[in-house]
PDB file of C-alpha atoms in Angstrom:
ATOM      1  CA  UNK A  68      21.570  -3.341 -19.199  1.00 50.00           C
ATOM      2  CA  UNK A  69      18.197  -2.996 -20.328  1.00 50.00           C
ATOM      3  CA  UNK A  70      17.562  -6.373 -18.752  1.00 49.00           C
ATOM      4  CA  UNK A  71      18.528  -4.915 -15.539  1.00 39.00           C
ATOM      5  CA  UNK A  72      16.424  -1.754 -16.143  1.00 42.00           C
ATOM      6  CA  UNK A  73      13.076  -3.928 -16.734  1.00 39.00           C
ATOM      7  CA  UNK A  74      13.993  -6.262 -13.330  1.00 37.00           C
ATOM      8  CA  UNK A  75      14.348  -2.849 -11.709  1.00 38.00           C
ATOM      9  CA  UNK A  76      11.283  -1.036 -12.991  1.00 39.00           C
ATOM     10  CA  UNK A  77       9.228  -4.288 -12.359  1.00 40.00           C
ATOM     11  CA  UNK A  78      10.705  -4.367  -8.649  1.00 40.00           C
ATOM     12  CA  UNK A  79       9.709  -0.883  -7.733  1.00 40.00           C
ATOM     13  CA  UNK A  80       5.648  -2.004  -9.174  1.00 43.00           C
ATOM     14  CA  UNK A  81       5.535  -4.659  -6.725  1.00 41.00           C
ATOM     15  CA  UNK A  82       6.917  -2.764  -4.159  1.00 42.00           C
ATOM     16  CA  UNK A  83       4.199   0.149  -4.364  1.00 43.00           C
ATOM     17  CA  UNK A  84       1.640  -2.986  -4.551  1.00 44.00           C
ATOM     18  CA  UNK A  85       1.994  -4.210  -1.276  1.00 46.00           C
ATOM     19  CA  UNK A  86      -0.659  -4.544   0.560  1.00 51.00           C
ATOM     20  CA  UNK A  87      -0.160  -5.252   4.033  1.00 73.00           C
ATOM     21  CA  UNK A  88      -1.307  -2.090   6.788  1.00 78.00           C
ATOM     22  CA  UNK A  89      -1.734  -2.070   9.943  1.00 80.00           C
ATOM     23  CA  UNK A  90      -5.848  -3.234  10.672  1.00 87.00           C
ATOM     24  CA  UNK A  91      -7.841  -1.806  13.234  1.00 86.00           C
ATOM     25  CA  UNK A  92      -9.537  -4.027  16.128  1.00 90.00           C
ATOM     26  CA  UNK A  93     -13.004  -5.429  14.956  1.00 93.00           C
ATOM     27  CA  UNK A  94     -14.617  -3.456  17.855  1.00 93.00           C
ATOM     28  CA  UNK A  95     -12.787   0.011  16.140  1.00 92.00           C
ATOM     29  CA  UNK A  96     -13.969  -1.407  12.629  1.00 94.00           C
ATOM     30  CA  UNK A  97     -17.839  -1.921  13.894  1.00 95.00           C
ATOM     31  CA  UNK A  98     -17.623   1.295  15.384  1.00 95.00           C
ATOM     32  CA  UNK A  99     -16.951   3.234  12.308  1.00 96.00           C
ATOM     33  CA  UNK A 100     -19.395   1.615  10.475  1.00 97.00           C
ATOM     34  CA  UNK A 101     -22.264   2.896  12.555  1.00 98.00           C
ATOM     35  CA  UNK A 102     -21.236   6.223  11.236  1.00 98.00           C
ATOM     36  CA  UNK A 103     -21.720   8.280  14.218  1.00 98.00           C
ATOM     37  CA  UNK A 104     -22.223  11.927  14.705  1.00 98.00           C
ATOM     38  CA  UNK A 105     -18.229  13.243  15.766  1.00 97.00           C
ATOM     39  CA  UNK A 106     -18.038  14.942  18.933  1.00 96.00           C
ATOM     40  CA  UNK A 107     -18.991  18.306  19.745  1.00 97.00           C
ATOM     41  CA  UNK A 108     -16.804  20.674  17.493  1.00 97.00           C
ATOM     42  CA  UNK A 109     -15.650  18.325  15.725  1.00 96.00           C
ATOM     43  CA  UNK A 110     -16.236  17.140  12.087  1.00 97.00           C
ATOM     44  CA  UNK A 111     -15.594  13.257  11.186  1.00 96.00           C
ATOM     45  CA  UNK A 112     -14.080  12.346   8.269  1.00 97.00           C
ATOM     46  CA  UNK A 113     -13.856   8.723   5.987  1.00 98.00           C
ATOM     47  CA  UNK A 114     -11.699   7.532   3.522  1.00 97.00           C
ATOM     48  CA  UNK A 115     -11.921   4.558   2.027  1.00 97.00           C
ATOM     49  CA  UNK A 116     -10.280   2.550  -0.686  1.00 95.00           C
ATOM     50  CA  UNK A 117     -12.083  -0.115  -2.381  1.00 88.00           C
ATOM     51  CA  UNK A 118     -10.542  -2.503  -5.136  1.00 81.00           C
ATOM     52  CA  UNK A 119      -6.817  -1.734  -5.069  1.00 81.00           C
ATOM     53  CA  UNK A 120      -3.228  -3.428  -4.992  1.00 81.00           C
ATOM     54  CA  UNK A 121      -1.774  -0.215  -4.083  1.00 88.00           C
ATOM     55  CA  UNK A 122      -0.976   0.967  -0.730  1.00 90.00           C
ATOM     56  CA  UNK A 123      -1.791   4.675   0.039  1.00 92.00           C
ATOM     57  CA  UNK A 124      -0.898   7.267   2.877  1.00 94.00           C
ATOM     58  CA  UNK A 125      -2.986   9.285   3.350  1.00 95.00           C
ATOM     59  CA  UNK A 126      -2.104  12.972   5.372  1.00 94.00           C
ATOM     60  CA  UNK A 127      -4.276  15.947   6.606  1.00 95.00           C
ATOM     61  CA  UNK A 128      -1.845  19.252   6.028  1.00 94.00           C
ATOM     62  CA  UNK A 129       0.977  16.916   6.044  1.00 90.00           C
ATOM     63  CA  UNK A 130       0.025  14.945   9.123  1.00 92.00           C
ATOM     64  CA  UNK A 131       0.050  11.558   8.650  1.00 92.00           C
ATOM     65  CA  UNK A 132      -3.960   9.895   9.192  1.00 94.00           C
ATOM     66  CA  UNK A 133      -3.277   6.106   8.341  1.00 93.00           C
ATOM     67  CA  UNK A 134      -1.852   3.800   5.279  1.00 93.00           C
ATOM     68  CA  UNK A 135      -5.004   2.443   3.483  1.00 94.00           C
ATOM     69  CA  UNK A 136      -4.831  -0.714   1.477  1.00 91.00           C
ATOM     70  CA  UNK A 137      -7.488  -2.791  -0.734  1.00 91.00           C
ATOM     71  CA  UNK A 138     -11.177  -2.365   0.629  1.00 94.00           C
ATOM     72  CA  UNK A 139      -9.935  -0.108   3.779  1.00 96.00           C
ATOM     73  CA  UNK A 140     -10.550   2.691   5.248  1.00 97.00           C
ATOM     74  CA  UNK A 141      -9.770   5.293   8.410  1.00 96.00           C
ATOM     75  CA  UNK A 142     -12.416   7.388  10.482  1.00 96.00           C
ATOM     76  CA  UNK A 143     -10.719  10.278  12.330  1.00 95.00           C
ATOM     77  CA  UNK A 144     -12.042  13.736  13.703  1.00 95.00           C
ATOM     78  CA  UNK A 145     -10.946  16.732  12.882  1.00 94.00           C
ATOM     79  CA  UNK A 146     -11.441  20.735  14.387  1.00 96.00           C
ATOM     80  CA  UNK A 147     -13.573  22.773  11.768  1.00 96.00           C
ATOM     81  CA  UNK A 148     -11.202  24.466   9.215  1.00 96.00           C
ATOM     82  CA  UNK A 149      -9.387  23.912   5.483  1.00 97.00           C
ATOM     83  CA  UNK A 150      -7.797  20.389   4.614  1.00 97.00           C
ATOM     84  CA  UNK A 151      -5.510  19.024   2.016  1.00 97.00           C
ATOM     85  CA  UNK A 152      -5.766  15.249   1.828  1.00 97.00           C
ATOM     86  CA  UNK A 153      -3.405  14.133   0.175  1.00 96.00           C
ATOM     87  CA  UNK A 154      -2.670  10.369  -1.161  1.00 95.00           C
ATOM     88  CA  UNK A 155       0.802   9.800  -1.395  1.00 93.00           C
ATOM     89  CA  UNK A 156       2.906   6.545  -3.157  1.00 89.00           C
ATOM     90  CA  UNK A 157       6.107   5.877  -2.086  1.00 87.00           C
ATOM     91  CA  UNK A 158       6.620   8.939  -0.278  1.00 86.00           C
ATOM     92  CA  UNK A 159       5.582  11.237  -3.712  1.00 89.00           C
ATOM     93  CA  UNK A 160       2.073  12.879  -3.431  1.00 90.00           C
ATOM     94  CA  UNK A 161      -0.513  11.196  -6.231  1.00 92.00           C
ATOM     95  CA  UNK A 162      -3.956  13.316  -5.320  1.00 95.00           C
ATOM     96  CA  UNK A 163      -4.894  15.923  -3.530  1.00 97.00           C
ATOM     97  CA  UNK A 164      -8.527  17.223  -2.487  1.00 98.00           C
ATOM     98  CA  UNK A 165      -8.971  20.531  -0.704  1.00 98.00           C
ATOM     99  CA  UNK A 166     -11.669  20.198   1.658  1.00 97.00           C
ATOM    100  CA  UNK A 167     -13.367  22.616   4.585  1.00 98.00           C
ATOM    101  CA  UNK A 168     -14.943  20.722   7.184  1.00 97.00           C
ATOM    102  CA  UNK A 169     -17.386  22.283   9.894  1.00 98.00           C
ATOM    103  CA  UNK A 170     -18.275  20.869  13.207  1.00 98.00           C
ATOM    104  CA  UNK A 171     -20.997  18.132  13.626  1.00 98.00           C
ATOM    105  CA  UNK A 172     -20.547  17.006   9.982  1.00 98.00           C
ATOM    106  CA  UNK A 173     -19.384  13.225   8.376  1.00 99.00           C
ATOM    107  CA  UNK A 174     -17.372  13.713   5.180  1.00 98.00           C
ATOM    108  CA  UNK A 175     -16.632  10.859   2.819  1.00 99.00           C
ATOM    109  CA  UNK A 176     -13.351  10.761   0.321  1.00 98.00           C
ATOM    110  CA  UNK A 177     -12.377   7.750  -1.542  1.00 97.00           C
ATOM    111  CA  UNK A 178      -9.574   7.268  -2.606  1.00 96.00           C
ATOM    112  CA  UNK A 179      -8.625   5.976  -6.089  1.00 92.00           C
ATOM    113  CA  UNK A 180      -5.169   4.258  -7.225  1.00 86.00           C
ATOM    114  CA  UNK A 181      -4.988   2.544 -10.636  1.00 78.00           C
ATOM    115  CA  UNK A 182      -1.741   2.423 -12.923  1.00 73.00           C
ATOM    116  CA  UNK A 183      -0.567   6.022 -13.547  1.00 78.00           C
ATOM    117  CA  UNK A 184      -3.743   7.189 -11.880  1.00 86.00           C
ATOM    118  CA  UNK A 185      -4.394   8.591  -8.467  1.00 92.00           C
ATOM    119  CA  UNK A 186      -7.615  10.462  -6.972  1.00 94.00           C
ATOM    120  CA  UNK A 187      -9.445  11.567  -4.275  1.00 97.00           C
ATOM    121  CA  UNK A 188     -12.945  12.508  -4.631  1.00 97.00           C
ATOM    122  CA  UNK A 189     -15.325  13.695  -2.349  1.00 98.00           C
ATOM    123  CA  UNK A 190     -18.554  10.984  -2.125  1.00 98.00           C
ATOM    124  CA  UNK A 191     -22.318  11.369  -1.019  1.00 98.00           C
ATOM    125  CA  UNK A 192     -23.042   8.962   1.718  1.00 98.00           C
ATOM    126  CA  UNK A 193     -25.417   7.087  -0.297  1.00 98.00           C
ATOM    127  CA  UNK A 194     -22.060   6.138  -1.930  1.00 98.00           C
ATOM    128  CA  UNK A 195     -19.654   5.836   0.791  1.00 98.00           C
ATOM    129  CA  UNK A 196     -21.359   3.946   3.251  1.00 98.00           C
ATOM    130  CA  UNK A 197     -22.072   0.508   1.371  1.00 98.00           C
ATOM    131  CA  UNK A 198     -18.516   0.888   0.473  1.00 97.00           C
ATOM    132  CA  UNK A 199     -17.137   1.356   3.457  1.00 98.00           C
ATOM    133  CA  UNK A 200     -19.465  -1.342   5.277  1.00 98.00           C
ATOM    134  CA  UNK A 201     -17.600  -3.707   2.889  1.00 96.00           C
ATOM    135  CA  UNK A 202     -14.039  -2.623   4.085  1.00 96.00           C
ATOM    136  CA  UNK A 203     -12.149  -2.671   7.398  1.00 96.00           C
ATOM    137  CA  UNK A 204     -10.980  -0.417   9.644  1.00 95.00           C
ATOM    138  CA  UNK A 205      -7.572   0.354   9.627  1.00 93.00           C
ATOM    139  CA  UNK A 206      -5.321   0.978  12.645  1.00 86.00           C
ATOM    140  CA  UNK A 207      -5.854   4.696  14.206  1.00 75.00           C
ATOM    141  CA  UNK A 208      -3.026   6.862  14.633  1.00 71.00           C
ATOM    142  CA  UNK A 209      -3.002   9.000  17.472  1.00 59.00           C
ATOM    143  CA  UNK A 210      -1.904  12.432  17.745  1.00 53.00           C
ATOM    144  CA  UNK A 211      -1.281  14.928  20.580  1.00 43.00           C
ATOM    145  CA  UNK A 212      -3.755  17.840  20.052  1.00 49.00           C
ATOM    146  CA  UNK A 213      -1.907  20.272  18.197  1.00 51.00           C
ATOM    147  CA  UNK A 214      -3.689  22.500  15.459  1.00 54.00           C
ATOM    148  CA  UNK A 215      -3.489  21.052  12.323  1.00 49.00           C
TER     149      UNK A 215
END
C-alpha cells in the first residue's frame, strides 16, 4: 500500500512538471521583445518564467492569460484598473500579486515555481527585460472585450 502511495505521489510530480505550452509565432515572440508602448488606454503587462519544470496558468481576475512553461513568457494589454494575477498548479492557486495598472505603462511579473514554492513578484525592467529576451513567447489567448 505504501508502495502504491509513493508510485502515486511520484505520478502527480511529473504530471505538474510537464512542460509542453502552446508557443507563440516567432514574429509574436520578436514583437514582445521590443517592448513597446501598449495602445492608447491601455497598460501592457509581462510575465515571464525563467528556469522551471513546472507549468503555470496564469489568470487576470480569474480570466485565463496563457500557460507559461520554462524560460516563457506572455505580453497582453489590459484597461487601467486593480489585478490579481494569480499562478495556479493543477487547477489550485500557488501565488497571487495584486497589482493596479494605469494606461500607457509596461509592467513586469515573474513568476517563480520551485518545490513547495510559488511566487509572483513584481520586477524593474532592468530585470525583466534580459530575462524575457532569453525566453519565448507563448501562444496569445484572445478574448472578446468584456471588463475584466
Amino acid at each position: 500500500m505504501k508502495r502504491l502511495s509513493l508510485l502515486a505521489s511520484a505520478a502527480l510530480a511529473l504530471a505538474a512538471c510537464a512542460t509542453s505550452v502552446p508557443m507563440g509565432t516567432a514574429s509574436d515572440d520578436a514583437a514582445g521583445k521590443t517592448f513597446s508602448p501598449p495602445s492608447a488606454g491601455r497598460a501592457a503587462l509581462y510575465v515571464y518564467q525563467a528556469q522551471s519544470n513546472v507549468v503555470l496558468d496564469i489568470t487576470a481576475n480569474q480570466r485565463l492569460l496563457g500557460t507559461l512553461g520554462e524560460f516563457s513568457y506572455l505580453r497582453t494589454e489590459v484597461p487601467p484598473g486593480r489585478y490579481e494575477l494569480r499562478a495556479r498548479v493543477n487547477n489550485v492557486d500557488a501565488a497571487l500579486l495584486p497589482l493596479d495598472v494605469r494606461a500607457g505603462e509596461i509592467r513586469y511579473v515573474r513568476a517563480t515555481a520551485a518545490p513547495q514554492t510559488y511566487t509572483l513578484r513584481e520586477e524593474p525592467a532592468s530585470v525583466a527585460q534580459p530575462a524575457i529576451l532569453t525566453a519565448k513567447r507563448i501562444s496569445e489567448i484572445k478574448f472578446l472585450e468584456v471588463p475584466y
